[in-house]
Short mmCIF file of C-alpha atoms and ligand atoms in Angstrom, two decimals:
data_model
loop_
_atom_site.label_atom_id
_atom_site.label_comp_id
_atom_site.label_asym_id
_atom_site.label_seq_id
_atom_site.Cartn_x
_atom_site.Cartn_y
_atom_site.Cartn_z
CA MET A 16 194.24 -111.36 -111.86
CA ILE A 17 197.03 -109.22 -110.49
CA TYR A 18 197.68 -105.85 -112.07
CA ILE A 19 200.99 -104.01 -111.85
CA ALA A 20 200.81 -100.22 -111.69
CA PRO A 21 204.20 -98.52 -111.95
CA SER A 22 204.21 -95.04 -110.40
CA LEU A 23 205.34 -92.21 -112.66
CA LEU A 24 206.83 -90.47 -109.63
CA ALA A 25 209.90 -92.68 -110.06
CA ALA A 26 210.26 -92.03 -113.80
CA ASP A 27 212.83 -89.78 -115.44
CA PHE A 28 210.94 -86.47 -115.53
CA ALA A 29 213.10 -85.25 -118.40
CA ASN A 30 211.99 -88.22 -120.52
CA LEU A 31 208.45 -89.06 -119.48
CA GLU A 32 207.17 -90.16 -122.88
CA SER A 33 209.93 -92.69 -123.47
CA ASP A 34 209.83 -93.91 -119.86
CA VAL A 35 206.09 -94.56 -120.05
CA LYS A 36 206.54 -96.46 -123.32
CA ARG A 37 209.37 -98.44 -121.76
CA ILE A 38 207.26 -99.66 -118.82
CA ALA A 39 204.26 -100.35 -121.06
CA SER A 40 206.35 -102.65 -123.23
CA ALA A 41 207.76 -104.21 -120.05
CA GLY A 42 204.27 -105.52 -119.20
CA ALA A 43 202.71 -102.88 -116.94
CA ASN A 44 198.89 -102.77 -116.81
CA TYR A 45 198.28 -99.39 -115.24
CA LEU A 46 200.17 -96.13 -115.04
CA HIS A 47 199.90 -94.81 -111.48
CA LEU A 48 199.98 -91.01 -111.44
CA ASP A 49 200.80 -89.44 -108.07
CA VAL A 50 199.48 -85.90 -107.87
CA MET A 51 200.78 -83.97 -104.84
CA ASP A 52 199.90 -80.41 -103.90
CA GLY A 53 202.46 -79.49 -101.25
CA ALA A 54 199.60 -79.09 -98.73
CA PHE A 55 197.87 -82.45 -98.20
CA VAL A 56 201.37 -83.91 -98.44
CA PRO A 57 204.63 -81.98 -98.11
CA ASN A 58 205.79 -82.71 -101.66
CA ILE A 59 204.74 -81.23 -105.03
CA SER A 60 204.77 -83.52 -108.06
CA PHE A 61 202.77 -82.73 -111.22
CA GLY A 62 199.21 -81.98 -112.26
CA ALA A 63 196.62 -82.44 -114.98
CA PRO A 64 198.64 -80.85 -117.84
CA VAL A 65 201.38 -83.47 -117.51
CA ILE A 66 198.79 -86.27 -117.54
CA ALA A 67 197.07 -84.75 -120.57
CA ALA A 68 200.40 -84.53 -122.39
CA LEU A 69 201.10 -88.22 -121.80
CA ARG A 70 197.60 -89.46 -122.68
CA PRO A 71 198.04 -89.64 -126.46
CA HIS A 72 201.24 -91.65 -126.01
CA SER A 73 199.89 -94.53 -123.96
CA LYS A 74 197.06 -97.05 -123.86
CA LEU A 75 197.78 -97.97 -120.22
CA ILE A 76 195.00 -97.46 -117.69
CA PHE A 77 195.66 -94.02 -116.20
CA ASP A 78 195.27 -94.44 -112.44
CA VAL A 79 195.32 -90.97 -110.88
CA HIS A 80 196.11 -90.85 -107.15
CA LEU A 81 195.16 -87.43 -105.83
CA MET A 82 197.09 -86.43 -102.73
CA ILE A 83 195.56 -82.96 -102.70
CA ASN A 84 193.23 -81.02 -100.41
CA ASP A 85 189.63 -80.56 -101.53
CA PRO A 86 189.96 -82.72 -104.66
CA ILE A 87 186.44 -81.77 -105.80
CA ARG A 88 187.91 -78.57 -107.28
CA TYR A 89 189.98 -80.50 -109.80
CA ILE A 90 187.99 -83.64 -110.68
CA ASP A 91 186.87 -82.32 -114.07
CA ASP A 92 190.42 -81.26 -114.95
CA PHE A 93 191.75 -84.77 -114.31
CA ILE A 94 188.90 -86.38 -116.24
CA LYS A 95 189.59 -84.08 -119.19
CA ALA A 96 193.27 -84.98 -118.92
CA GLY A 97 192.37 -88.64 -119.49
CA ALA A 98 192.07 -90.34 -116.10
CA ASP A 99 190.51 -93.82 -116.16
CA ILE A 100 190.51 -94.13 -112.36
CA ILE A 101 190.54 -91.30 -109.83
CA THR A 102 191.50 -91.98 -106.23
CA ILE A 103 190.86 -89.40 -103.54
CA HIS A 104 192.01 -89.55 -99.93
CA LEU A 105 189.44 -89.97 -97.19
CA GLU A 106 191.48 -87.51 -95.12
CA SER A 107 191.50 -84.82 -97.83
CA CYS A 108 187.93 -83.54 -97.84
CA PRO A 109 184.85 -83.12 -95.62
CA ASP A 110 182.47 -85.20 -97.81
CA PRO A 111 184.32 -87.94 -99.73
CA LEU A 112 181.06 -89.56 -100.85
CA LYS A 113 180.05 -86.43 -102.74
CA VAL A 114 183.34 -86.45 -104.65
CA LEU A 115 183.18 -90.19 -105.35
CA LYS A 116 179.66 -89.83 -106.73
CA MET A 117 180.78 -86.96 -108.91
CA ILE A 118 183.58 -89.11 -110.37
CA ARG A 119 181.21 -92.03 -110.98
CA ALA A 120 178.60 -89.82 -112.60
CA ARG A 121 181.24 -88.97 -115.21
CA GLU A 122 181.82 -92.68 -115.90
CA VAL A 123 185.31 -92.78 -114.46
CA ARG A 124 186.26 -95.45 -111.91
CA CYS A 125 186.25 -93.98 -108.41
CA ALA A 126 188.49 -95.00 -105.55
CA LEU A 127 189.14 -94.05 -101.96
CA ALA A 128 192.50 -94.15 -100.19
CA ILE A 129 193.46 -94.26 -96.53
CA SER A 130 196.82 -93.26 -95.13
CA PRO A 131 198.59 -95.51 -92.58
CA ALA A 132 197.36 -93.42 -89.62
CA THR A 133 193.68 -93.80 -90.60
CA PRO A 134 191.88 -96.77 -89.03
CA VAL A 135 190.43 -99.27 -91.51
CA GLU A 136 186.95 -98.92 -89.97
CA LYS A 137 186.70 -95.48 -91.57
CA ILE A 138 186.78 -96.83 -95.12
CA ILE A 139 184.32 -99.72 -94.58
CA PRO A 140 181.10 -97.68 -95.04
CA PHE A 141 182.36 -96.42 -98.41
CA LEU A 142 183.19 -99.82 -99.88
CA PRO A 143 179.80 -100.38 -101.58
CA GLU A 144 180.20 -96.98 -103.30
CA ILE A 145 183.66 -97.40 -104.83
CA ASP A 146 185.42 -99.41 -107.54
CA MET A 147 188.74 -99.62 -105.71
CA ALA A 148 190.08 -99.19 -102.18
CA LEU A 149 193.66 -97.95 -101.87
CA ILE A 150 195.39 -99.00 -98.69
CA MET A 151 198.52 -96.88 -98.39
CA THR A 152 201.44 -99.04 -97.32
CA VAL A 153 203.67 -95.98 -96.68
CA VAL A 154 202.94 -92.46 -95.46
CA PRO A 155 201.97 -90.60 -98.66
CA GLY A 156 204.26 -87.91 -100.00
CA PHE A 157 207.42 -89.60 -101.23
CA GLY A 158 208.52 -92.55 -103.33
CA GLY A 159 211.22 -94.98 -102.25
CA GLN A 160 210.04 -95.60 -98.67
CA SER A 161 209.84 -98.98 -96.89
CA LEU A 162 206.62 -100.95 -96.70
CA ILE A 163 204.84 -100.60 -93.34
CA LEU A 164 203.93 -104.21 -92.62
CA GLU A 165 201.09 -103.40 -90.19
CA THR A 166 199.07 -101.78 -93.02
CA LEU A 167 198.58 -105.20 -94.64
CA GLU A 168 196.16 -106.16 -91.87
CA LYS A 169 193.87 -103.43 -93.25
CA VAL A 170 194.05 -105.05 -96.69
CA ARG A 171 192.88 -108.30 -95.12
CA THR A 172 190.01 -106.57 -93.30
CA VAL A 173 188.81 -104.83 -96.48
CA LYS A 174 189.10 -108.03 -98.52
CA ARG A 175 187.16 -110.05 -95.94
CA TYR A 176 184.43 -107.45 -95.85
CA ALA A 177 184.22 -107.28 -99.66
CA VAL A 178 183.96 -111.08 -99.91
CA SER A 179 181.35 -111.28 -97.13
CA GLN A 180 179.20 -108.63 -98.82
CA GLY A 181 179.73 -109.90 -102.36
CA LEU A 182 181.30 -106.60 -103.45
CA LYS A 183 183.32 -106.47 -106.67
CA LEU A 184 186.10 -104.32 -105.37
CA ASP A 185 189.70 -103.90 -106.43
CA ILE A 186 192.17 -103.48 -103.59
CA GLN A 187 195.29 -101.49 -104.37
CA VAL A 188 198.42 -101.23 -102.27
CA ASP A 189 200.89 -98.39 -102.72
CA GLY A 190 204.34 -97.81 -101.31
CA GLY A 191 207.47 -99.85 -100.73
CA LEU A 192 206.38 -102.82 -102.87
CA LYS A 193 208.90 -104.93 -104.77
CA PRO A 194 209.37 -108.54 -105.90
CA GLU A 195 210.65 -109.56 -102.45
CA ASN A 196 207.54 -108.48 -100.52
CA VAL A 197 204.65 -108.36 -103.00
CA HIS A 198 203.44 -111.79 -101.86
CA LEU A 199 202.56 -110.35 -98.45
CA ALA A 200 200.14 -107.93 -100.13
CA THR A 201 198.52 -110.47 -102.47
CA GLU A 202 198.12 -113.01 -99.66
CA ALA A 203 196.29 -110.32 -97.71
CA GLY A 204 193.92 -109.72 -100.65
CA ALA A 205 195.42 -106.92 -102.78
CA ASN A 206 195.09 -107.26 -106.57
CA ILE A 207 196.53 -103.98 -107.89
CA ILE A 208 200.13 -103.38 -106.95
CA VAL A 209 201.72 -99.95 -107.26
CA ALA A 210 205.48 -99.99 -107.59
CA GLY A 211 207.51 -96.88 -108.30
CA SER A 212 211.19 -97.20 -107.60
CA ALA A 213 211.19 -101.01 -107.97
CA VAL A 214 210.04 -100.80 -111.60
CA PHE A 215 211.26 -97.45 -112.96
CA GLY A 216 214.53 -97.73 -111.09
CA ALA A 217 215.29 -101.15 -112.58
CA LYS A 218 217.65 -101.75 -115.48
CA ARG A 219 215.26 -104.43 -116.70
CA PRO A 220 211.74 -103.45 -115.70
CA ARG A 221 210.32 -106.42 -117.60
CA ALA A 222 212.13 -108.82 -115.26
CA VAL A 223 210.92 -106.94 -112.17
CA ILE A 224 207.30 -106.92 -113.35
CA ALA A 225 207.51 -110.61 -114.25
CA ALA A 226 209.02 -111.44 -110.84
CA MET A 227 206.23 -109.55 -109.09
CA ARG A 228 203.57 -111.34 -111.11
CA GLU A 229 205.15 -114.73 -110.48
CA SER A 230 205.41 -114.20 -106.75
CA ALA A 231 201.86 -112.85 -106.58
CA ALA A 232 200.52 -115.86 -108.51
CA LYS A 233 202.17 -118.22 -106.04
CA HIS A 234 200.64 -116.38 -103.08
CA PRO A 235 196.96 -115.72 -103.72
CA TYR A 236 194.41 -114.67 -101.10
CA LYS A 237 193.00 -117.79 -99.50
CA GLY A 238 190.54 -116.29 -97.07
C1 DX5 B 256 203.60 -92.19 -102.24
C2 DX5 B 256 203.01 -92.49 -103.60
C3 DX5 B 256 203.45 -93.81 -104.17
C4 DX5 B 256 204.91 -93.90 -104.45
C5 DX5 B 256 205.32 -95.34 -104.57
O1 DX5 B 256 203.05 -91.03 -101.76
O2 DX5 B 256 201.59 -92.53 -103.50
O3 DX5 B 256 202.68 -94.11 -105.32
O4 DX5 B 256 205.26 -93.21 -105.61
O5 DX5 B 256 206.68 -95.39 -104.76
P1 DX5 B 256 207.58 -96.61 -104.28
O6 DX5 B 256 207.07 -97.83 -104.97
O7 DX5 B 256 208.94 -96.20 -104.70
O8 DX5 B 256 207.41 -96.72 -102.79
ZN1 ZN B 257 200.40 -93.36 -105.19
#
C-alpha cells in the first residue's frame, strides 16, 4: 500500500485548520509536519504548539519530521503535541539510537532520516531498530525543490536490505515528488510519499493525490 503524506510546509499558514481538512478530504493518509530550527537547517518553520493546535482537528497520521539539532531535548514535547511518528536526522545528534529508543519506549513510531550528502551505509545498522527510514530526495530546509534522482539508489539499497533481512520497514521519500516522478520512487521501493507543493499548491488536491496513487500502483517495487 502506498501512503501519501502532504507536507504542511506548503499549506497556507494563515488558514492551517481549513487547509488540513481540505487535504484530508482529498484522500491524504498522513500529515507530514516539517519542524525546522534555523540551525540544523537554515530555515525556521513551526514547533510543537502548532502541531498541538491542529491535533484536535484531524484524524490523519501526524508524521513529524524533526530537522533540529539535538532532538532528544524536544521528543516529549512532540509526543504531547500528538505525533504518531517522529523522524530524527542521523546527522542531527551524537547518539541517534538513544533517541530512537526513547521514542519507541513511549509507543510512538520512530524513524531515521538521511540527507542527500549522507551515504546510505550509515543508515543500514539502524534499520532493525526503526519503523521507517526517510531517504531525503532534496537537501532539507525548503519546500519546492527538484528531486535529486541519485538519492533513489539509496531507496533501492534500503529496500533490498529490508527484504533480505525480513524487516517490516516503511520507506519514506521527501522532496520534489509529484505525479510525474512518483513512479521512480515506488519502483525503487518507497511506500510513503511526502509531497508538499504538489498537493497543497494544487487547485484540486484530490486529483493530484489520485494521480500519484495511480502512477505508484502501476510502478511497484519488483526487486
Ligand atoms: C524539506 C522538507 C520537505 C518539503 C517537501 O526540507 O522536509 O518535507 O516540505 O516539499 P516539496 O514536496 O514541495 O518538495
Ligand atoms: Zn519533510
